[in-house]
Amino acid sequence: MSSIRENGGGAELSGRVDDDLKAPLLRPASGGAVAITVAAAGQNSKAAAAVDKKVRTAKFKIGDIKCTSCTGSIESVLKELDGVQTVAISVLDGHAAVTYVPELTTVEKIKETIEDAGFPVEHLSEQDIAVCRLKIKGMMCTSCAESVERALLMIDGVKKAVVGLALEEAKVHFDPNIIDIAGIIESIEDSGFGAVLVSSGADVNKVHLKLEGVESLEDCKQIQTLLESAQGVNHVEMDLDEHKVTINYDSAITGPRSLIQLIEEASPSPNMYHATLYVSPRQRESDQLQETQMYRNQFLWSCIFSVPVFLFSMALPMLHPYGNWLSYKLYHNLSVGMLLRWILCTPVQFIVGRRFYVGAYHALRRKSANMDVLVALGTNTAYFYSVYVIIKATTAENFEGQDFFETSAMLISFILLGKYLEVVAKGKTSDALAKLTELAPETACLLTLDTDGSVISEEEISSQLIQRNDIIKIVPGAKVAVDGVVVDGQSHVNESMITGEARPVAKRPGDKVIGGTVNENGCIHVKATHVGSEAALSQIVQLVEAAQLARAPVQQLADRISRYFVPTVVVVAFITWLVWFIAGEVGLYPRNWIPKAMDKFELALQFGISVLVIACPCALGLATPTAVMVATGKGASQGVLIKGGDALEKAHKVKTVVFDKTGTLTVGKPQVVSAVLFSNFSMEEFCDLATAAEANSEHPIAKAVVDHAKRFRHKIGSNPDHIPEVKDFEVHTGAGVTGKVGERMVHVGNRRLMRTAKITLGPEVEKYIFENEELARTCVLVAIDGKMAGAFAVTDPVKPEAQRVISFLGSMGITSIMVTGDNRATAAAIARDVGIDYFFAETTPVGKADKIKDLQGKGEIVAMVGDGINDSPALVAADVGMAIGAGTNVAIEAADIVLIKSNLEDVVTAIDLSRKTIARIRMNYVWALGYNVLGMPIAAGILYPFTGIRLPPWLAGACMAASSLSVVCSSLLLQSYKKPLHVREG
């Protein structure tokens, strides 16, 4: 097949990446910007206290940003401006977001400061939006979730609200200047649901402490004032009755041990105040346990009354002479059985079944209808008709009628049993997420070092007390307690629980480790770099929780149906009763169709009630979110982080996957394999000049050149860390870099850079380039003072699994395309090696996005797999962006799916998991709609004339409960998902 190529530039990177040891592994998407904290420790206490109260974010469009030094210049000038908290700058498009305290500075001052630094700037917008997550209680079906969402969106100041039925949570974006969290909770409660705060935007890092020795209200106020004035503390909340304090803090400035020490040092007398870590029960687990126990207890109480009712109405009357006493007449036609059934059914109807009345009342008050309305209608119809029968039997001598008390009691019992089993099953949908949260060890060994780095003491502490820059000892077989970097020792670490990678990974000083992984053999000392919510494990859990809350587009079907479902069912039930009643009165069916002890009205009523209670909107509402919960949790446990239902749904439609080359199809660690001179410069001077120009670039190839130069200098015995200063440094996107080193002008890059600078490439240079490009090597050309001086040949080996992944994608009906900024010959060689037929070479970062848009214009659903800053425009442009986990934070933020372990096999896993999940959702809809589409006609008596089969209301209620349970159990089957490539290997 022919190759497709694009005339453009090379692959030199323009941009900036945060230091790996200072930026969290994963962060929420924020538009591909690099966040730089510019003012924290140095601010006065007024600024620190104001952070939590009034913080605004202003957005700017900054011009003339060309390279890393530009962002550095802006950072340095804003650092001097009092009140600026953080700066986030996109080096690709010049967009910037500045977080500041309005009491200390203004937008105009920030804008003037940037302009004074020599950069044109335009103020775009300003926002002051807070976010909170709430646990919603009392939701039964999609209709309830929509009601909560509508109630939230009607609140003045709420900008956006998303309610997840399966997760039973809401995420609310609101303006804190207009409404606060207490007001939001109050509005939810007014609409008939319960709400409890799970977290707010301020809960970045939080610690709960138990206070001892605090004897008075004055002591509590003194401690609260002390903590609020401490640097790095954002918010303090005191529980005076329990002597507990909750502190939100900035982990870059302080930590839990420092706060404990601060409290204890404030004692009026020695050792009076003591503060210890208080581990509060996990909100979600405790809520789930409480809900499970509630449904179980209600079901058991219901059974205490319902089972005797069932025996007295269905079982004992069949057993002569044991049930004869139930027919004994007390007064007129009122029998013992009737009276007992009434007495036993009433507590079930009004005490155990009270929750259905409350739910139906609030639903009707909101002008909507849900499952509670159907249950209340069905049970009330059965109960009050039975009461009518009892009254008539007591007052009339010749009245004969059948009561339906067993229908009401058994119906409520079966529904409660179904809800109990459903809650238990729903709890298992988040098992994978629960396992992730339990990976972190409870304790850690803290080392105290002297100035020479020697260990003075060891102390076992709770892992929640670890602070940034602590040195933690990890012994063989122990779990790594914190994200950090190895500073001493060597070992192998099993990271399978985080990345899914089965083979232990070698760790030496300078290597990063992830909290929750297991140290295999050697003893290592780890310096903590990410703690609390910044840790990789916390980031993964937060990302998966956000994904589970997001609503997948496929759920729109259930949402549309649920709006009309209950009213339609009520109408159908009424029509069913009317048709059967009229048919009986007119004599359209024979008398022997009517069961003994029933009349025409009662038979019609039974059919109507059965239709009411068999129809269930709950199963429809659970079909999508339960499957998404299981899939995202399962994906996370296998190294694939899916950021939401939207990404999960789009991925199953993907027909084209576009791969970046460097770091994606290749290992991403280029090495210089040869260096040649085309001039009279010595190799040492040549390397020095090239290194000086490349040292400011973050591109992997630039780093390879710098590393080669260092090794060369070390080999000849000179200082390998000496790098000459460069002036007038400039990045030429997709071509290379230029700069002035001393008195010499240096160009380092590809052919395009040399052509632009009008530097002639002689036959010798062209031959060197041709020979290396045929071997899939990249040539880095170096010109000094306008003349070719030499070149480096750089190779980046192809990942071992690349060819197998491309082949497997082909078997799935997916076309693979490679896009790279590298030259055509090298791109062709790599494409040949991995089995890709189509590729785009010499493409700029923006060009990559344009190519994806061209493919989308042809009707293709496109996934982009990349790892660098230069891939972020393409990741955003693609229908599904997949970021290699070892890549940059900007790429990870721009992506819809993150492959934690940087293994290309997970591209297949992500698409296959998506296909399996969508197939499971469709199966769930079959189950949910099948119960209703098939069950409602049967409940309406469509089979009765031909087979004599009818569905009593209590049995119809059991079918309704089974529909929700079957949907949840169907979703749980995704727990057994296996990676397709591993299955094939087996």
Coordinates of N, CA, C and O in Angstrom, one line a residue, residues 315-412:
A315 N -51.8 -20.7 51.8 CA -51.4 -22.0 52.1 C -52.4 -22.8 53.0 O -52.9 -23.8 52.6
L316 N -52.8 -22.2 54.2 CA -53.7 -23.0 55.1 C -55.1 -23.2 54.5 O -55.6 -24.3 54.8
P317 N -55.7 -22.3 53.7 CA -57.0 -22.7 53.2 C -57.0 -23.9 52.3 O -58.0 -24.5 52.1
M318 N -55.8 -24.3 51.8 CA -55.7 -25.4 50.9 C -55.6 -26.7 51.8 O -55.7 -27.8 51.2
L319 N -55.2 -26.6 53.0 CA -55.0 -27.7 53.9 C -56.2 -28.0 54.8 O -56.2 -27.5 55.9
H320 N -57.1 -28.8 54.3 CA -58.2 -29.2 55.2 C -57.8 -30.3 56.1 O -57.1 -31.2 55.7
P321 N -58.2 -30.3 57.3 CA -59.1 -29.4 58.0 C -58.4 -28.3 58.8 O -58.9 -27.5 59.5
Y322 N -57.0 -28.2 58.5 CA -56.2 -27.3 59.3 C -56.5 -25.8 59.1 O -56.3 -25.0 60.0
G323 N -57.0 -25.5 58.0 CA -57.3 -24.1 57.7 C -58.7 -23.7 57.8 O -59.1 -22.6 57.5
N324 N -59.6 -24.7 58.3 CA -61.0 -24.4 58.3 C -61.3 -23.2 59.3 O -62.3 -22.5 59.1
W325 N -60.5 -23.1 60.4 CA -60.8 -22.1 61.4 C -60.8 -20.7 60.8 O -61.4 -19.7 61.4
L326 N -60.0 -20.5 59.7 CA -59.9 -19.2 59.1 C -61.2 -18.7 58.5 O -61.4 -17.5 58.3
S327 N -62.1 -19.7 58.2 CA -63.3 -19.3 57.5 C -64.4 -19.0 58.5 O -65.6 -18.7 58.1
Y328 N -64.1 -19.1 59.8 CA -65.1 -18.9 60.9 C -65.6 -17.5 60.8 O -64.8 -16.5 60.8
K329 N -66.9 -17.3 60.7 CA -67.5 -16.0 60.6 C -67.6 -15.3 62.0 O -68.2 -15.9 62.9
L330 N -67.1 -14.1 62.1 CA -67.1 -13.3 63.4 C -68.4 -12.5 63.4 O -69.1 -12.4 64.4
Y331 N -68.7 -11.8 62.3 CA -69.9 -11.0 62.2 C -70.3 -10.8 60.8 O -69.5 -10.4 59.9
H332 N -71.5 -11.2 60.5 CA -72.0 -11.3 59.1 C -71.0 -12.1 58.3 O -70.8 -13.3 58.6
N333 N -70.4 -11.5 57.2 CA -69.4 -12.3 56.4 C -67.9 -12.0 56.7 O -67.1 -12.4 56.0
L334 N -67.7 -11.3 57.8 CA -66.3 -11.0 58.3 C -65.8 -12.3 58.9 O -66.2 -12.7 60.0
S335 N -64.7 -12.9 58.3 CA -64.1 -14.1 58.8 C -62.9 -13.8 59.6 O -62.3 -12.7 59.6
V336 N -62.4 -14.8 60.4 CA -61.2 -14.7 61.2 C -60.0 -14.4 60.2 O -59.2 -13.6 60.6
G337 N -60.0 -15.1 59.1 CA -58.9 -15.0 58.2 C -58.7 -13.5 57.7 O -57.7 -13.0 57.6
M338 N -59.9 -13.0 57.3 CA -59.9 -11.6 56.8 C -59.3 -10.6 57.9 O -58.5 -9.8 57.6
L339 N -59.8 -10.8 59.1 CA -59.4 -9.9 60.2 C -57.9 -10.0 60.5 O -57.2 -9.0 60.6
L340 N -57.4 -11.2 60.5 CA -56.0 -11.5 60.8 C -55.1 -10.9 59.6 O -54.1 -10.3 59.9
R341 N -55.6 -11.1 58.4 CA -54.8 -10.5 57.3 C -54.7 -9.0 57.3 O -53.7 -8.4 57.0
W342 N -55.9 -8.4 57.7 CA -55.9 -6.9 57.8 C -55.0 -6.4 58.9 O -54.2 -5.5 58.7
I343 N -55.0 -7.1 60.0 CA -54.2 -6.7 61.2 C -52.7 -6.8 60.8 O -51.9 -5.9 61.1
L344 N -52.3 -7.9 60.2 CA -50.9 -8.2 59.9 C -50.4 -7.3 58.7 O -49.3 -7.0 58.6
C345 N -51.3 -7.0 57.7 CA -50.9 -6.3 56.5 C -50.7 -4.8 56.8 O -49.8 -4.2 56.2
T346 N -51.5 -4.3 57.8 CA -51.4 -2.8 58.0 C -50.1 -2.3 58.4 O -49.6 -1.2 57.9
P347 N -49.3 -2.9 59.3 CA -47.9 -2.4 59.6 C -47.0 -2.4 58.4 O -46.2 -1.5 58.2
V348 N -47.2 -3.5 57.6 CA -46.4 -3.5 56.3 C -46.7 -2.4 55.4 O -45.8 -1.7 54.9
Q349 N -48.0 -2.1 55.3 CA -48.4 -1.1 54.3 C -48.0 0.3 54.8 O -47.5 1.1 54.0
F350 N -48.1 0.6 56.1 CA -48.0 2.0 56.5 C -46.7 2.3 57.3 O -46.3 3.4 57.4
I351 N -46.1 1.3 57.9 CA -44.8 1.5 58.6 C -43.6 1.0 57.8 O -42.8 1.9 57.5
V352 N -43.6 -0.2 57.4 CA -42.5 -0.7 56.6 C -42.5 0.0 55.2 O -41.5 0.4 54.7
G353 N -43.8 0.2 54.7 CA -43.9 0.8 53.4 C -43.9 2.3 53.3 O -44.2 2.9 52.3
R354 N -43.7 2.9 54.5 CA -43.7 4.4 54.6 C -42.8 5.0 53.6 O -43.1 6.1 53.0
R355 N -41.6 4.4 53.3 CA -40.6 5.1 52.4 C -41.2 5.2 51.0 O -40.9 6.2 50.3
F356 N -42.1 4.4 50.6 CA -42.8 4.5 49.3 C -43.7 5.7 49.2 O -43.8 6.4 48.2
Y357 N -44.4 5.9 50.3 CA -45.3 7.0 50.4 C -44.5 8.3 50.4 O -44.9 9.3 49.6
V358 N -43.5 8.4 51.1 CA -42.6 9.6 51.2 C -42.1 9.9 49.8 O -42.1 11.0 49.3
G359 N -41.5 8.9 49.2 CA -40.9 9.0 47.9 C -41.9 9.5 46.8 O -41.7 10.3 46.0
A360 N -43.1 8.9 46.9 CA -44.2 9.2 45.9 C -44.6 10.6 46.1 O -44.9 11.4 45.2
Y361 N -44.8 11.0 47.4 CA -45.2 12.4 47.7 C -44.2 13.4 47.1 O -44.7 14.4 46.5
H362 N -42.9 13.2 47.4 CA -41.9 14.2 46.9 C -41.9 14.2 45.4 O -41.7 15.2 44.7
A363 N -42.0 13.0 44.8 CA -42.0 12.9 43.3 C -43.2 13.7 42.7 O -43.0 14.5 41.7
L364 N -44.4 13.5 43.2 CA -45.5 14.2 42.7 C -45.5 15.7 43.0 O -45.9 16.5 42.2
R365 N -44.9 16.0 44.1 CA -44.7 17.5 44.4 C -43.8 18.1 43.4 O -43.9 19.3 43.1
R366 N -42.8 17.3 42.9 CA -41.9 17.8 41.8 C -42.5 17.7 40.4 O -41.8 18.0 39.5
K367 N -43.7 17.3 40.4 CA -44.4 17.1 39.1 C -43.7 16.0 38.2 O -43.5 16.2 37.0
S368 N -43.2 15.0 38.9 CA -42.6 13.9 38.2 C -43.1 12.6 38.8 O -43.9 12.6 39.7
A369 N -42.7 11.5 38.2 CA -43.2 10.2 38.8 C -42.1 9.2 38.7 O -41.3 9.2 37.8
N370 N -42.0 8.3 39.7 CA -40.9 7.3 39.8 C -41.4 6.0 40.2 O -42.7 5.8 40.3
M371 N -40.5 5.1 40.6 CA -41.0 3.8 41.0 C -41.8 3.8 42.3 O -42.7 3.0 42.4
D372 N -41.5 4.8 43.2 CA -42.3 4.9 44.4 C -43.8 5.1 44.1 O -44.7 4.6 44.8
V373 N -44.0 5.9 43.0 CA -45.4 6.2 42.6 C -46.1 4.9 42.2 O -47.3 4.7 42.6
L374 N -45.4 4.1 41.4 CA -46.0 2.9 40.9 C -46.3 1.9 42.1 O -47.4 1.3 42.2
V375 N -45.3 1.8 43.0 CA -45.5 0.9 44.2 C -46.6 1.4 45.1 O -47.5 0.6 45.5
A376 N -46.6 2.7 45.3 CA -47.7 3.2 46.2 C -49.1 3.0 45.6 O -50.0 2.7 46.3
L377 N -49.2 3.3 44.3 CA -50.5 3.1 43.6 C -50.9 1.7 43.7 O -52.1 1.4 44.0
G378 N -50.0 0.7 43.4 CA -50.4 -0.7 43.3 C -50.8 -1.2 44.7 O -51.8 -1.9 44.8
T379 N -49.9 -0.9 45.7 CA -50.2 -1.5 47.0 C -51.4 -0.8 47.7 O -52.2 -1.5 48.3
N380 N -51.6 0.5 47.4 CA -52.8 1.2 48.0 C -54.1 0.7 47.4 O -55.1 0.6 48.0
T381 N -54.0 0.5 46.1 CA -55.2 -0.1 45.4 C -55.6 -1.4 46.0 O -56.8 -1.6 46.3
A382 N -54.6 -2.3 46.2 CA -54.9 -3.6 46.8 C -55.4 -3.5 48.2 O -56.4 -4.1 48.6
Y383 N -54.7 -2.6 49.0 CA -55.0 -2.5 50.4 C -56.4 -1.9 50.6 O -57.2 -2.5 51.4
F384 N -56.6 -0.8 50.0 CA -57.9 -0.1 50.3 C -59.1 -0.8 49.6 O -60.2 -0.7 50.2
Y385 N -58.9 -1.5 48.5 CA -60.0 -2.3 48.0 C -60.3 -3.4 49.0 O -61.5 -3.7 49.3
S386 N -59.2 -4.0 49.6 CA -59.4 -5.0 50.7 C -60.2 -4.5 51.9 O -61.0 -5.2 52.5
V387 N -59.8 -3.3 52.3 CA -60.5 -2.6 53.4 C -62.0 -2.4 53.0 O -62.9 -2.7 53.9
Y388 N -62.3 -2.0 51.8 CA -63.7 -1.9 51.3 C -64.4 -3.3 51.4 O -65.5 -3.3 51.9
V389 N -63.7 -4.4 51.1 CA -64.3 -5.7 51.1 C -64.7 -6.0 52.6 O -65.7 -6.6 52.9
I390 N -63.7 -5.7 53.5 CA -64.0 -6.0 55.0 C -65.2 -5.2 55.5 O -66.0 -5.7 56.2
I391 N -65.2 -3.9 55.1 CA -66.4 -3.1 55.5 C -67.7 -3.6 55.0 O -68.7 -3.7 55.7
K392 N -67.7 -4.0 53.7 CA -68.9 -4.6 53.1 C -69.3 -5.9 53.8 O -70.5 -6.2 54.0
A393 N -68.2 -6.7 54.1 CA -68.5 -8.0 54.7 C -69.0 -7.9 56.1 O -69.8 -8.7 56.6
T394 N -68.7 -6.8 56.7 CA -69.1 -6.5 58.1 C -70.6 -5.9 58.1 O -71.4 -6.3 59.0
T395 N -70.9 -5.1 57.1 CA -72.2 -4.4 57.1 C -73.3 -5.1 56.3 O -74.4 -4.9 56.6
A396 N -72.9 -5.9 55.4 CA -73.9 -6.6 54.5 C -73.9 -8.1 54.8 O -72.9 -8.7 54.9
E397 N -75.2 -8.6 54.9 CA -75.3 -10.0 55.3 C -75.0 -11.0 54.1 O -74.5 -12.1 54.3
N398 N -75.2 -10.5 52.9 CA -75.1 -11.4 51.7 C -73.9 -11.1 50.9 O -73.7 -11.7 49.8
F399 N -73.0 -10.2 51.3 CA -71.9 -9.8 50.5 C -70.8 -10.8 50.5 O -70.4 -11.3 51.6
E400 N -70.2 -11.2 49.3 CA -69.1 -12.1 49.3 C -68.0 -11.4 48.4 O -68.3 -11.0 47.3
G401 N -66.8 -11.3 48.9 CA -65.7 -10.7 48.2 C -64.4 -11.2 48.6 O -64.3 -11.8 49.7
Q402 N -63.4 -11.0 47.8 CA -62.0 -11.6 48.0 C -61.1 -10.4 48.4 O -61.0 -9.4 47.6
D403 N -60.5 -10.5 49.6 CA -59.5 -9.4 49.9 C -58.2 -9.7 49.3 O -57.8 -10.8 49.0
F404 N -57.4 -8.6 49.1 CA -56.0 -8.8 48.5 C -54.9 -8.3 49.4 O -53.9 -7.7 49.0
F405 N -55.1 -8.5 50.7 CA -54.1 -8.1 51.7 C -52.8 -8.7 51.4 O -51.7 -8.1 51.6
E406 N -52.8 -10.0 51.0 CA -51.5 -10.7 50.7 C -50.8 -10.1 49.5 O -49.6 -10.0 49.5
T407 N -51.6 -9.5 48.6 CA -51.0 -8.8 47.4 C -50.2 -7.6 47.9 O -49.0 -7.4 47.5
S408 N -50.7 -6.8 48.8 CA -50.1 -5.6 49.3 C -48.8 -6.0 50.1 O -47.7 -5.4 49.9
A409 N -49.0 -6.9 51.1 CA -47.9 -7.2 51.9 C -46.7 -7.9 51.2 O -45.6 -7.6 51.4
M410 N -47.1 -8.9 50.4 CA -46.1 -9.7 49.6 C -45.4 -8.8 48.6 O -44.1 -8.9 48.4
L411 N -46.1 -7.9 48.0 CA -45.5 -7.0 47.0 C -44.4 -6.1 47.7 O -43.3 -6.0 47.2
I412 N -44.7 -5.5 48.8 CA -43.7 -4.7 49.5 C -42.6 -5.5 49.9 O -41.4 -5.1 49.8

